[in-house]
N, CA, C and O atoms as a DFTB+ gen file, in Angstrom:
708 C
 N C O
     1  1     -98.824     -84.487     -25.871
     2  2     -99.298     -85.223     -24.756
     3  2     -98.464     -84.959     -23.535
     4  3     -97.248     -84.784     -23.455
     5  1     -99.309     -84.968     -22.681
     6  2     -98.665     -84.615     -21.200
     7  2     -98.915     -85.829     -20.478
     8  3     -99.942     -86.495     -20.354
     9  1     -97.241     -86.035     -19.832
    10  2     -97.213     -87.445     -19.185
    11  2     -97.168     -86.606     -17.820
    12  3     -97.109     -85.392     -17.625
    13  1     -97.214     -87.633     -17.001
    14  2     -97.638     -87.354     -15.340
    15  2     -96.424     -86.835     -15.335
    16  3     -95.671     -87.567     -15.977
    17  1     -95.501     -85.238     -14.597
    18  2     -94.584     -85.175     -14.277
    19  2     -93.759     -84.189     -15.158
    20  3     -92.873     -83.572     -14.566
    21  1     -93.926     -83.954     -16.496
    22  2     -93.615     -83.683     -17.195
    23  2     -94.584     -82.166     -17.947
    24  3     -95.530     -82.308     -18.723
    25  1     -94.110     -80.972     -17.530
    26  2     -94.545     -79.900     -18.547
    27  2     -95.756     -79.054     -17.422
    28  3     -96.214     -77.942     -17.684
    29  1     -96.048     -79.695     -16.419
    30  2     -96.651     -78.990     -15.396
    31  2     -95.844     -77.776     -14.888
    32  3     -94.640     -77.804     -14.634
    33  1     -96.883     -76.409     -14.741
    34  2     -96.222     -75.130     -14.104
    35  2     -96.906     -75.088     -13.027
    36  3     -98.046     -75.530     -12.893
    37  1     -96.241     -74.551     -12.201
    38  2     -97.002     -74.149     -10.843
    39  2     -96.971     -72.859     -10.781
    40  3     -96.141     -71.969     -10.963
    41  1     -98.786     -73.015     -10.286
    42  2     -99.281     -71.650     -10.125
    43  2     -99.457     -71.516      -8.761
    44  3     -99.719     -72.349      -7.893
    45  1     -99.237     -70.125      -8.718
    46  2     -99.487     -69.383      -7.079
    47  2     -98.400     -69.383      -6.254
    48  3     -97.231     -69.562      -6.596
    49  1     -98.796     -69.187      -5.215
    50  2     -97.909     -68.769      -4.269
    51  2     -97.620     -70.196      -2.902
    52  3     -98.394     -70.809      -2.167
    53  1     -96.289     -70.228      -3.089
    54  2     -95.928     -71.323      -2.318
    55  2     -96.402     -71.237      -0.745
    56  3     -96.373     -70.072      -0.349
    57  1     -96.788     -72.083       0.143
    58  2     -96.899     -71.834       1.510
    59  2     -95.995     -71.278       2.232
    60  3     -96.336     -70.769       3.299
    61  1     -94.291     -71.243       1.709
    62  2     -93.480     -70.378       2.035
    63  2     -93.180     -69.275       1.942
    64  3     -92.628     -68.583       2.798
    65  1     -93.662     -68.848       0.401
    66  2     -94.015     -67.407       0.329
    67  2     -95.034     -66.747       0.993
    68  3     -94.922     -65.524       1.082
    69  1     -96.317     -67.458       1.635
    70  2     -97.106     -66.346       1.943
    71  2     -96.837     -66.481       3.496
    72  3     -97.458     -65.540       3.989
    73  1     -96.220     -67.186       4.506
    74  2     -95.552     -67.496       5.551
    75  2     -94.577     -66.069       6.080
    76  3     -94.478     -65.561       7.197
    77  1     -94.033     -65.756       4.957
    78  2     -92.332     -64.995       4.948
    79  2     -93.238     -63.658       4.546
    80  3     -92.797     -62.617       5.032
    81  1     -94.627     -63.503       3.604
    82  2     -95.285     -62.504       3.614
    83  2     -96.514     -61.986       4.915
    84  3     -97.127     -60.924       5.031
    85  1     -96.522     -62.827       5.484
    86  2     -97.260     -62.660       6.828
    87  2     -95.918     -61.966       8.235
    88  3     -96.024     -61.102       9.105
    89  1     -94.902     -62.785       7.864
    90  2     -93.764     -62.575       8.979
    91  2     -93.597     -61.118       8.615
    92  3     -93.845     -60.387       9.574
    93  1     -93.242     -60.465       7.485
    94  2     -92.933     -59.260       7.564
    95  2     -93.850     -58.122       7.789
    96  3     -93.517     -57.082       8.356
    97  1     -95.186     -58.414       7.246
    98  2     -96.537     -57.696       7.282
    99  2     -96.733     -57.493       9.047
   100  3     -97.264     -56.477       9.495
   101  1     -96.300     -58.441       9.809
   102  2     -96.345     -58.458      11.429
   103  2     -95.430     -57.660      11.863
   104  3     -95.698     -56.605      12.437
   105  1     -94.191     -58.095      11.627
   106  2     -93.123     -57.043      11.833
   107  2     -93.662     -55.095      11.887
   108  3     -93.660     -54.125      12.645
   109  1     -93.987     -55.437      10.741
   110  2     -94.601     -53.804      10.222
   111  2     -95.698     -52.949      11.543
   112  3     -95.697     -51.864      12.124
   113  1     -96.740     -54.495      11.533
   114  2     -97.733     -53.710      12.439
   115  2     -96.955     -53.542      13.544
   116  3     -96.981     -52.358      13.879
   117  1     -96.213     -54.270      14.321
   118  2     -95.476     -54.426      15.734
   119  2     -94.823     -52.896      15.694
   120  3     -94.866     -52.210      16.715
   121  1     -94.294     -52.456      14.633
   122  2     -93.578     -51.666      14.504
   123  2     -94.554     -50.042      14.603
   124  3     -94.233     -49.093      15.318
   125  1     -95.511     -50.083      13.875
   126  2     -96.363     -48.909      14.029
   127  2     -97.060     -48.860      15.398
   128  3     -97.279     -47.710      15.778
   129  1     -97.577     -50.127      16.474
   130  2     -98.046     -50.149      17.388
   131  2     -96.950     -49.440      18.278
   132  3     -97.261     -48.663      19.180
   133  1     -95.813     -49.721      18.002
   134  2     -94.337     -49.437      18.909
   135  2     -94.536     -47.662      19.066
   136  3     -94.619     -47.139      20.178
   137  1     -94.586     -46.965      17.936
   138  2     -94.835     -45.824      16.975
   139  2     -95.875     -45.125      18.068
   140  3     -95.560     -44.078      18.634
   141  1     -97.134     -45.788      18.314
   142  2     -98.314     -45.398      18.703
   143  2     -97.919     -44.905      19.905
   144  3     -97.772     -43.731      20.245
   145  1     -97.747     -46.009      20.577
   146  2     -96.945     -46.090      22.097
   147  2     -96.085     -44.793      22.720
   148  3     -96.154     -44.161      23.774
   149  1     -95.504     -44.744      21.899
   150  2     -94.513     -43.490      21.858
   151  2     -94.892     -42.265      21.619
   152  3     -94.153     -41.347      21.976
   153  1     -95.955     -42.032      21.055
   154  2     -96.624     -41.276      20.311
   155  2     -97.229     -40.203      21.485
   156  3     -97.181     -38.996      21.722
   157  1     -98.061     -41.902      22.287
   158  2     -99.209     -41.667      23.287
   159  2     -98.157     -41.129      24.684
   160  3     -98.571     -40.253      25.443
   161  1     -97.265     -41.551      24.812
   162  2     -96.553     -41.144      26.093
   163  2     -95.812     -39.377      25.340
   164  3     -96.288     -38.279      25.627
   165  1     -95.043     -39.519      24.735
   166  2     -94.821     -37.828      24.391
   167  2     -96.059     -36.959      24.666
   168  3     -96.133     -35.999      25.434
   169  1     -97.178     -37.576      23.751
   170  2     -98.441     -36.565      24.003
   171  2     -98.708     -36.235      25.680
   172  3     -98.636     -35.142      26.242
   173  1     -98.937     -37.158      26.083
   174  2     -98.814     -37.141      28.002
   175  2     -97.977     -36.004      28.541
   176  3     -98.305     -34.955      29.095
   177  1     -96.912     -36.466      28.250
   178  2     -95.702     -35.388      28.997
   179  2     -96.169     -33.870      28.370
   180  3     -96.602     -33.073      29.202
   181  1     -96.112     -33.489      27.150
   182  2     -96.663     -32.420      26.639
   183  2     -97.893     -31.742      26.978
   184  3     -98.188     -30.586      26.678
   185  1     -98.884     -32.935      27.919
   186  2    -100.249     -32.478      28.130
   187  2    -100.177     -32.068      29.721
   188  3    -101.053     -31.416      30.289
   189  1     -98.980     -32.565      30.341
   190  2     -98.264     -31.978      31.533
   191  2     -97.768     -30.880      32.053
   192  3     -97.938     -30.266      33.106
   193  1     -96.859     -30.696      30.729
   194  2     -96.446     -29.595      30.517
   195  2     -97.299     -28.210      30.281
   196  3     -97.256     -27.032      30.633
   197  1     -97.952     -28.920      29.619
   198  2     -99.114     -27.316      29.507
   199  2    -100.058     -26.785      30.936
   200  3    -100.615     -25.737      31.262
   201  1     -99.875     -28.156      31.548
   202  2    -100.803     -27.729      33.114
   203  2     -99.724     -27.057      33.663
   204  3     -99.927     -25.962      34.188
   205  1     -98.111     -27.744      33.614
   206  2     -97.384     -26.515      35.035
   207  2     -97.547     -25.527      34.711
   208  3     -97.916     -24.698      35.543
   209  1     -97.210     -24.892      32.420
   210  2     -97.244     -23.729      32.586
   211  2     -98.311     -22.912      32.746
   212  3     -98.001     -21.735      32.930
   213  1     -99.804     -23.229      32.732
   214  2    -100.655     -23.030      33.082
   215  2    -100.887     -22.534      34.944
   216  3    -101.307     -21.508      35.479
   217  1    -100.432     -23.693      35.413
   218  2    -100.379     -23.264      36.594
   219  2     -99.304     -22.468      37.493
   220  3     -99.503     -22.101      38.651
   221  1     -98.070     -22.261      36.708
   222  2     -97.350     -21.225      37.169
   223  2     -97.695     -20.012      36.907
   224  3     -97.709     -19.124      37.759
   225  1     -98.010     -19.854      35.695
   226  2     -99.031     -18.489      35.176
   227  2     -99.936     -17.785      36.156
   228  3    -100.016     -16.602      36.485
   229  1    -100.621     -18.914      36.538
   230  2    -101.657     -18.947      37.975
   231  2    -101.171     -18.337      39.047
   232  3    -101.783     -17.396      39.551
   233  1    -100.376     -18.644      39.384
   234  2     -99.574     -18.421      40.439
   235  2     -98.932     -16.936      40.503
   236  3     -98.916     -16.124      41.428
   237  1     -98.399     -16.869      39.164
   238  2     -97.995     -15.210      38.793
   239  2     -98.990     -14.352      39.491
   240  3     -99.063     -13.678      40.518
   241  1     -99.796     -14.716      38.368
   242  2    -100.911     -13.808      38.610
   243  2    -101.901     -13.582      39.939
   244  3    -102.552     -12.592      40.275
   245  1    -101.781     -14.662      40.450
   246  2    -102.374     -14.232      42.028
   247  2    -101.181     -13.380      42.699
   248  3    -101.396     -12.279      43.207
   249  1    -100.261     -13.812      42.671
   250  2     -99.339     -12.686      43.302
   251  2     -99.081     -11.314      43.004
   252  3     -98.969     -10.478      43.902
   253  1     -98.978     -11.030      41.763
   254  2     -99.295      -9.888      40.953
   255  2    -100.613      -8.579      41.422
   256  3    -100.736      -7.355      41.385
   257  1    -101.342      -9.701      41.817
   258  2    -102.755      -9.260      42.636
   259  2    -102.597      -8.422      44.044
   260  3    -103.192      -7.460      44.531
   261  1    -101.523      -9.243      44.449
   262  2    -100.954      -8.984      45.757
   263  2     -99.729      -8.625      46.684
   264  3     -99.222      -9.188      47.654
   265  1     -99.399      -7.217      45.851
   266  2     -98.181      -6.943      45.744
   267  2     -97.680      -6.852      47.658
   268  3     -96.607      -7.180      48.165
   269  1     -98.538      -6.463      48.117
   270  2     -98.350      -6.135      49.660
   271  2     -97.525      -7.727      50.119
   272  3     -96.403      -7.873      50.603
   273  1     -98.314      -8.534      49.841
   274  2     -98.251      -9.756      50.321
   275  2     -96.499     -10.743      49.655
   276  3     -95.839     -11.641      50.180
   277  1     -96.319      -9.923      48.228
   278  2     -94.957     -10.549      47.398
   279  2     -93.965      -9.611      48.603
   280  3     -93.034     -10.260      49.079
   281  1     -94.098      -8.335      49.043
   282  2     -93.245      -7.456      49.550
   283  2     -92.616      -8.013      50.781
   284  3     -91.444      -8.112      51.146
   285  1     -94.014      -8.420      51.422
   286  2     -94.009      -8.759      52.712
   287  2     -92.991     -10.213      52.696
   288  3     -92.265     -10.443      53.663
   289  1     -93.022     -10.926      51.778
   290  2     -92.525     -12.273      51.780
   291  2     -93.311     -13.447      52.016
   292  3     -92.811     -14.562      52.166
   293  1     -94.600     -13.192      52.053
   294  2     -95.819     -13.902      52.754
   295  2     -96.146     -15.697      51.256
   296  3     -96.795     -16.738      51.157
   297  1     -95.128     -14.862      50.507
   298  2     -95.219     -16.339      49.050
   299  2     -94.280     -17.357      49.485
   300  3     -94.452     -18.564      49.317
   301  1     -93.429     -16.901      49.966
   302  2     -91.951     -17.526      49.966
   303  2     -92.477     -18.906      50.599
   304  3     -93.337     -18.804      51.474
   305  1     -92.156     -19.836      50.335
   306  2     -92.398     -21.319      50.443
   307  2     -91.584     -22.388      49.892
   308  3     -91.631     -22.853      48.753
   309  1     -90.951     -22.660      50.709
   310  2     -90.342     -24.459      50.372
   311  2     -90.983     -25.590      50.179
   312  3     -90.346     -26.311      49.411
   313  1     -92.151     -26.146      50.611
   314  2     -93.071     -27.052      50.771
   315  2     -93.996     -26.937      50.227
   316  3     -94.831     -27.218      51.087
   317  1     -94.939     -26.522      48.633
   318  2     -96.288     -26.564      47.941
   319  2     -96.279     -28.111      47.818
   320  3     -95.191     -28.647      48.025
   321  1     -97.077     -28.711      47.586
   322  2     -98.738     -28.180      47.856
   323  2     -98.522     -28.020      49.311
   324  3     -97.749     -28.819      49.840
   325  1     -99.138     -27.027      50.110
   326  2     -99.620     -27.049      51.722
   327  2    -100.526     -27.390      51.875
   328  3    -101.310     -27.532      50.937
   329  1    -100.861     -27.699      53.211
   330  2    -101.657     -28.222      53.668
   331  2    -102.448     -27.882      54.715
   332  3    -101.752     -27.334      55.570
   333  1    -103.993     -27.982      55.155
   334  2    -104.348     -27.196      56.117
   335  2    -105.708     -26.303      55.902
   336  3    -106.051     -26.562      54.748
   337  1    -106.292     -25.725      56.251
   338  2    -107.523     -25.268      55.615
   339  2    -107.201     -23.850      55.468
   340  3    -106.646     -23.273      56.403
   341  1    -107.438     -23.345      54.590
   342  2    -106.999     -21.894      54.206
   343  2    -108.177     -20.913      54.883
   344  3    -109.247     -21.322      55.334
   345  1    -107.735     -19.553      54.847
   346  2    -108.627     -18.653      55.528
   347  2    -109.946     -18.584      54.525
   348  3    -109.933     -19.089      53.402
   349  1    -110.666     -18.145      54.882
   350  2    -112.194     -17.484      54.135
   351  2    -112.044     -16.379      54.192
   352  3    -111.839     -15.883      55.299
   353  1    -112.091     -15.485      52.925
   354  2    -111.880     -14.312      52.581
   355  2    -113.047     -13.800      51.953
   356  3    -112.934     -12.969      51.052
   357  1    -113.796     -14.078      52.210
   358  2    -115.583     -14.035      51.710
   359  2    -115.608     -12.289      52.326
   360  3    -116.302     -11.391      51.851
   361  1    -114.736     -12.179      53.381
   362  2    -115.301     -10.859      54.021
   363  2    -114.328      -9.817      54.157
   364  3    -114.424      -8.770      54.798
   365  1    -112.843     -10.488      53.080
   366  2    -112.124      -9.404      52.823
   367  2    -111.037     -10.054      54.116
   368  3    -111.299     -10.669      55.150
   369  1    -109.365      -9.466      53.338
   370  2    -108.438     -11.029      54.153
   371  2    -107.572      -9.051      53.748
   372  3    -107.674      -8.092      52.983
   373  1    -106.758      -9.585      55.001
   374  2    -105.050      -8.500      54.760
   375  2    -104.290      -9.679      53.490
   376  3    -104.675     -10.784      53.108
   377  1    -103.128      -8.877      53.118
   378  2    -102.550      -9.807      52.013
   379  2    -101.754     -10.975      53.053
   380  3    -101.143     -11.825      52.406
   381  1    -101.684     -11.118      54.429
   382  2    -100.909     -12.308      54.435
   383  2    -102.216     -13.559      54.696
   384  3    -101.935     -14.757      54.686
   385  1    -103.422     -13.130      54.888
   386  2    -104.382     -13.601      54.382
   387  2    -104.642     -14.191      53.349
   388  3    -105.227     -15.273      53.289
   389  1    -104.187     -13.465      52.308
   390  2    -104.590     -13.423      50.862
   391  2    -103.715     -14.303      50.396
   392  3    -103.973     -15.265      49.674
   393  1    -102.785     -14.012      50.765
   394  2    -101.859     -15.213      50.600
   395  2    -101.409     -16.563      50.750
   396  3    -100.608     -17.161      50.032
   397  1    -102.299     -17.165      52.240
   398  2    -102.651     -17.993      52.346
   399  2    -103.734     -18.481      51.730
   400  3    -104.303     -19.560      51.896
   401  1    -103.862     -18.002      51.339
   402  2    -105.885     -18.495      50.618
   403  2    -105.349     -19.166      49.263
   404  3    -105.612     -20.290      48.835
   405  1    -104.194     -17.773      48.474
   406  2    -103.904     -18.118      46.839
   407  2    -102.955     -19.414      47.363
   408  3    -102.814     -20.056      46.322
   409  1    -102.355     -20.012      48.243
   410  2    -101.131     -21.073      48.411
   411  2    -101.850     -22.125      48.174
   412  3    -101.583     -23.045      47.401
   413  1    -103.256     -21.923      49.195
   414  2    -104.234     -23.267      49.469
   415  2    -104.994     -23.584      47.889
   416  3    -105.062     -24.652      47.281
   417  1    -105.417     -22.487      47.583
   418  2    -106.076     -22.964      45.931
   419  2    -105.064     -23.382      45.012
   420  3    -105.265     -24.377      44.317
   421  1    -103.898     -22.674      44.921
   422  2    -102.276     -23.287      43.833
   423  2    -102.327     -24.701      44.193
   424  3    -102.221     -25.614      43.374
   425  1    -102.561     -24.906      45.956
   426  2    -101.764     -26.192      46.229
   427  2    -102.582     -27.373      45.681
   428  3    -102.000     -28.412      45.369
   429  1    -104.331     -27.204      45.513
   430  2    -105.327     -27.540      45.609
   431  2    -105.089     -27.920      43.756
   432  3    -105.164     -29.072      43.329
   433  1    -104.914     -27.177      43.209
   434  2    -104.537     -27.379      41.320
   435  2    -103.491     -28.492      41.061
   436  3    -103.550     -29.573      40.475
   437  1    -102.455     -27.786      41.756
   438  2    -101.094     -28.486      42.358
   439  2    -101.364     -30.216      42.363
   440  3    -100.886     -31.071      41.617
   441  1    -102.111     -30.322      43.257
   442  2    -102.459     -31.783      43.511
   443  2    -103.308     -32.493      42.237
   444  3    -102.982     -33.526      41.652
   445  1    -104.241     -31.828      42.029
   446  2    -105.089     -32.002      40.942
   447  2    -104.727     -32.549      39.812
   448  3    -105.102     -33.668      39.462
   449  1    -103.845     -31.686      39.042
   450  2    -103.414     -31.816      37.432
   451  2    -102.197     -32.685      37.612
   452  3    -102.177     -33.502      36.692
   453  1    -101.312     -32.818      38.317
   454  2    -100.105     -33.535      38.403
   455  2     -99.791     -34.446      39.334
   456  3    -100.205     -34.433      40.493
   457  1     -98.977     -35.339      38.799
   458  2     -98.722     -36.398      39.905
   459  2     -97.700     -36.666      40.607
   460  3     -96.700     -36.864      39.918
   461  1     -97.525     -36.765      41.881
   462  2     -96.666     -36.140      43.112
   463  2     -95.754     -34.921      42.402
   464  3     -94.652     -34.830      41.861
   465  1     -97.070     -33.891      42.787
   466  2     -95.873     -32.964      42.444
   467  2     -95.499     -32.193      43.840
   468  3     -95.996     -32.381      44.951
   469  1     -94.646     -31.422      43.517
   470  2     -93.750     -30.299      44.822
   471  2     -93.368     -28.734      44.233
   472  3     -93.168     -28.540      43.034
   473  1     -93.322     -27.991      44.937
   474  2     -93.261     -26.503      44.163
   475  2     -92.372     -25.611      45.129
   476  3     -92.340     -25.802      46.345
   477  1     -91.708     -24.694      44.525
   478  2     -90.877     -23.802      45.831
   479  2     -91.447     -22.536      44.799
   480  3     -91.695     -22.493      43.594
   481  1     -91.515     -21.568      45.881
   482  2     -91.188     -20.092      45.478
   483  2     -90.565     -19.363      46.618
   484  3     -90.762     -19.410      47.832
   485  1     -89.695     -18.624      45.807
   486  2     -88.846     -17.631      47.100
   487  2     -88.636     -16.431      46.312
   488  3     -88.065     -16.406      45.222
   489  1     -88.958     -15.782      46.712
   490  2     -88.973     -13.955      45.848
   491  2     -87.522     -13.153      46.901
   492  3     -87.387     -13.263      48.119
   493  1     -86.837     -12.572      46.173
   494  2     -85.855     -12.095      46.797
   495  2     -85.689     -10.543      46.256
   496  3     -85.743     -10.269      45.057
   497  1     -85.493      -9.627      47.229
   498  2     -85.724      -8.051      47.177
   499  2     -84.255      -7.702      47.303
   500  3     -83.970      -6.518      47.124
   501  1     -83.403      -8.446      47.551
   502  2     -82.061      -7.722      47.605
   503  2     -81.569      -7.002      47.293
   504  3     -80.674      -7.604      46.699
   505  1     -81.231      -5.347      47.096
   506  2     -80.497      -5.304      46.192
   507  2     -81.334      -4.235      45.694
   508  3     -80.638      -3.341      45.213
   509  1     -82.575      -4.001      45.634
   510  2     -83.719      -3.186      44.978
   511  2     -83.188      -1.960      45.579
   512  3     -82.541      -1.768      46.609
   513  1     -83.675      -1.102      44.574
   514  2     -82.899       0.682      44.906
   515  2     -84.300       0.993      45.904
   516  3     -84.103       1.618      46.946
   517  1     -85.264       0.687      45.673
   518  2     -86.543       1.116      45.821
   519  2     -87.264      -0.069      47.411
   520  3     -87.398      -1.286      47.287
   521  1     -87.558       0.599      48.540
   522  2     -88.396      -0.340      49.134
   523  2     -89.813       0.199      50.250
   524  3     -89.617       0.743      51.337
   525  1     -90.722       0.002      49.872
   526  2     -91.699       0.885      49.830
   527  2     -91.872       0.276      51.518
   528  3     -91.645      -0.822      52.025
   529  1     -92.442       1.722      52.116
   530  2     -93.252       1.793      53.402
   531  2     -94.195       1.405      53.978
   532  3     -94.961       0.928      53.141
   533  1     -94.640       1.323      55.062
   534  2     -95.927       0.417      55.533
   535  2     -97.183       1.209      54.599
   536  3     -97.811       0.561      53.762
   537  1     -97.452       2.613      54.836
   538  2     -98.171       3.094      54.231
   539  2     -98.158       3.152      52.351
   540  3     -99.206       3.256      51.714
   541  1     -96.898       3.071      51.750
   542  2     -97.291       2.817      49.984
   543  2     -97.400       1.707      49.820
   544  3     -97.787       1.435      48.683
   545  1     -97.093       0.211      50.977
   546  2     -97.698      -1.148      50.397
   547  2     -98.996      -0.921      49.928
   548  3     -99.294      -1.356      48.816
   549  1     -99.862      -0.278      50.634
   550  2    -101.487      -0.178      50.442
   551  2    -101.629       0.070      49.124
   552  3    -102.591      -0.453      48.562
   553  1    -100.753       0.874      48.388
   554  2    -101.111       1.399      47.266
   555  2    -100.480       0.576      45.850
   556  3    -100.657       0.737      44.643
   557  1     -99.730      -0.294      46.599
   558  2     -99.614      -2.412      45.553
   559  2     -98.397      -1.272      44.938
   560  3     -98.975      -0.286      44.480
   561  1     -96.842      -1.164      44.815
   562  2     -96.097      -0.407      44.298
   563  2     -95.899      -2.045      43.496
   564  3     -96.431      -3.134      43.710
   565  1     -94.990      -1.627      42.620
   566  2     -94.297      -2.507      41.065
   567  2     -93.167      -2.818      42.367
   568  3     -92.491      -2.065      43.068
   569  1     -93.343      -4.436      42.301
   570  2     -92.068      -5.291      43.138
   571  2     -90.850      -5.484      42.281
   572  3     -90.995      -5.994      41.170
   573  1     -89.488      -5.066      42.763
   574  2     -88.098      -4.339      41.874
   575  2     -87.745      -5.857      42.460
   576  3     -86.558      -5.762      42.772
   577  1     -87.980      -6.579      42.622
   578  2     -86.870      -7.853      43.270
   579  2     -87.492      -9.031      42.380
   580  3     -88.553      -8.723      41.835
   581  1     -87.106     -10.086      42.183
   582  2     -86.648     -11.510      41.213
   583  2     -87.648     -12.208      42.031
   584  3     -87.323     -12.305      43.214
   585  1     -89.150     -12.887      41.601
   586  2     -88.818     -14.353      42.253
   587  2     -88.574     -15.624      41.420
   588  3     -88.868     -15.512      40.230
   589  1     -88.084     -16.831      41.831
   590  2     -87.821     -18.083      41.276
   591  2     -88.858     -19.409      41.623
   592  3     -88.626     -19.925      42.717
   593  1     -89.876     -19.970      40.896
   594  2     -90.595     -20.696      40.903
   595  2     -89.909     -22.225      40.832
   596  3     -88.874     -22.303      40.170
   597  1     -90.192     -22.907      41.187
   598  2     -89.671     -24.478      41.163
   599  2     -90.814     -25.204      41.057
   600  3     -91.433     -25.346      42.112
   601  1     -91.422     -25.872      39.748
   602  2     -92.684     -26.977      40.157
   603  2     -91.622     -28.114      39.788
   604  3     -90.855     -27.981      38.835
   605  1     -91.632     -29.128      40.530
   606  2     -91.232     -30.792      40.096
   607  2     -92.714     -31.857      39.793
   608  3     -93.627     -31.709      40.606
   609  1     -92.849     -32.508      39.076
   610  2     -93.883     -33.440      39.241
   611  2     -93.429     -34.885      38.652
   612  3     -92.899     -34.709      37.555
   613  1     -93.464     -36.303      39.034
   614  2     -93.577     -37.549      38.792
   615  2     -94.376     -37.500      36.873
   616  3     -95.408     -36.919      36.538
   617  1     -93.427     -38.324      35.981
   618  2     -94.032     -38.596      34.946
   619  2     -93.148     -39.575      34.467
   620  3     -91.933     -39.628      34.279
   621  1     -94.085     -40.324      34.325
   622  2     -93.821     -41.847      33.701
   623  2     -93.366     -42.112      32.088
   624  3     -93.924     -41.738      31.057
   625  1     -92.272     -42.816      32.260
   626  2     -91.515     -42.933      30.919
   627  2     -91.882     -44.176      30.395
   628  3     -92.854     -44.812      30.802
   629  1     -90.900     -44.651      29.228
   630  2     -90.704     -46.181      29.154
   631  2     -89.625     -46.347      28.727
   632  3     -89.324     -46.517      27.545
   633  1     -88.611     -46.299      30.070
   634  2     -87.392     -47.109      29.666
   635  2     -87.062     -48.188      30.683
   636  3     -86.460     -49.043      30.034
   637  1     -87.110     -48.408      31.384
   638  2     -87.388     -49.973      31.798
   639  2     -87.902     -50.956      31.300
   640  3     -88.737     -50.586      30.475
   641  1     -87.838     -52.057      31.371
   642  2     -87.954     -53.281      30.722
   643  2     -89.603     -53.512      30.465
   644  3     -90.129     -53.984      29.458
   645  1     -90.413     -52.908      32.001
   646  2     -92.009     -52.811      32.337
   647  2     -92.403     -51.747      31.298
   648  3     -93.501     -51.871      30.757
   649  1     -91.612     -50.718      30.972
   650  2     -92.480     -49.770      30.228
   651  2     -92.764     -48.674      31.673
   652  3     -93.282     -47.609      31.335
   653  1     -92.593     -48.760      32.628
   654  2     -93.377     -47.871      33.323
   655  2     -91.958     -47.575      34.542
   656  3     -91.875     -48.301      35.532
   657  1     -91.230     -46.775      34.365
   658  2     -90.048     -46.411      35.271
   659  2     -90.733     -44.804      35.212
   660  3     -91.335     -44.275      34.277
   661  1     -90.437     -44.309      36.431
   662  2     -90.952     -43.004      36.360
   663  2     -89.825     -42.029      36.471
   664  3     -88.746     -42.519      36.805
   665  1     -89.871     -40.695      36.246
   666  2     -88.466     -39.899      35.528
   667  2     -89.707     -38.196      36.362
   668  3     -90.873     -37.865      36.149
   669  1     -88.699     -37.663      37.188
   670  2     -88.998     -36.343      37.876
   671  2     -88.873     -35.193      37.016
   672  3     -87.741     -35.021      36.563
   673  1     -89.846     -34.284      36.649
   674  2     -89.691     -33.417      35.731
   675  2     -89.889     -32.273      36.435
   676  3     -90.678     -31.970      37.330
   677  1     -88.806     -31.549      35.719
   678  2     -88.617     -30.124      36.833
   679  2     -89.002     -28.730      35.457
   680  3     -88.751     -28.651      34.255
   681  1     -89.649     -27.907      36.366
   682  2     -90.223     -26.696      35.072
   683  2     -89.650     -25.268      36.592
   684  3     -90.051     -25.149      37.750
   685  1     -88.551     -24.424      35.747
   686  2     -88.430     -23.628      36.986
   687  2     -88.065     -22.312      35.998
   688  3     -87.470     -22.270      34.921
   689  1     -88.615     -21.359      36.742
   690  2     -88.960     -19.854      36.247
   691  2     -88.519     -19.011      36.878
   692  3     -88.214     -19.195      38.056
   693  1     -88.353     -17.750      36.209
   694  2     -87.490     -16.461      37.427
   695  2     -88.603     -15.279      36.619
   696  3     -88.766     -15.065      35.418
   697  1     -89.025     -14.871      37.404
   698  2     -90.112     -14.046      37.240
   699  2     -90.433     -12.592      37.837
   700  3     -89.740     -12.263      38.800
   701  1     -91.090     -11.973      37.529
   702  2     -91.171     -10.622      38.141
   703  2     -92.618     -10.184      38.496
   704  3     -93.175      -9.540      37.607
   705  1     -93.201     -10.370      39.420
   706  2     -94.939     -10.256      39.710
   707  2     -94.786      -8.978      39.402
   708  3     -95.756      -8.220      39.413
């Protein structure tokens, strides 16, 4: 015989146990959301990254196009993106033409894919054994001199308290059109 009090087991789970099993189960998600977060901002910067080098590539390669115009010095720039309406070359441009045209479309990407960004290029011939004449520019000779690309662009971190402090990212190249 069972008296009131006496020989009873308790079954299940106490309100404290499933309390202390909810607290940690939260913990967990907080913790993978944290995970996500982090996840999603690396991916960002990386998806950044692939536009400068994308668009320095760009940049190569229009110059590459235009060897008259790398010779001449007509790239060299402190200030990308520029600004201003570029020539129309619909009917055929000299390379310092041409050169303005490729600054205005770079600057035009420039603005586009990234946020406040800024760019230098300065090509420097110093020094080259080789420096071709008014007449073999025409014929685009292989440029013997260095240039150095600078893109900077604004990208947002999270180390401030907001999550949103922004951190200047610099991508800079030495190249040979």
């Amino acid at each position: 015989m069972n008296t009131l009090g006496h020989g009873l087991r308790q079954a299940g789970f106490s309100l404290i146990e499933v309390m202390i099993a909810v607290l940690v189960f939260s913990v967990g998600l907080l913790g993978i959301a944290g995970l996500l977060v982090i996840a999603t901002s690396a991916d960002h910067g990386a998806y950044q990254r692939t536009h400068v080098s994308y668009l320095a590539q760009n940049m190569a390669d229009r110059m590459s196009a235009n060897m008259a115009g790398v010779w001449a010095g007509a790239y060299n720039n402190n200030s990308y993106p520029v600004t201003g309406t570029p020539p129309n070359c619909n009917a055929g441009c000299n390379a310092a033409q041409l050169a303005a045209y490729d600054q205005a479309q770079w600057s035009a990407q420039l603005n586009t894919f990234l946020p406040n960004p800024s760019a230098t290029i300065q090509c420097n011939n110093a020094g080259v054994g080789y420096m071709p004449n008014t007449g073999q520019l025409a014929m685009r000779p292989p440029y013997g001199g260095n240039c150095a690309m600078t893109i900077t662009w604004s990208d947002r971190g999270f180390g401030d308290a907001t999550g949103r402090d922004t951190q200047n990212q610099t991508f800079a190249w030495n190249f040979q059109p």
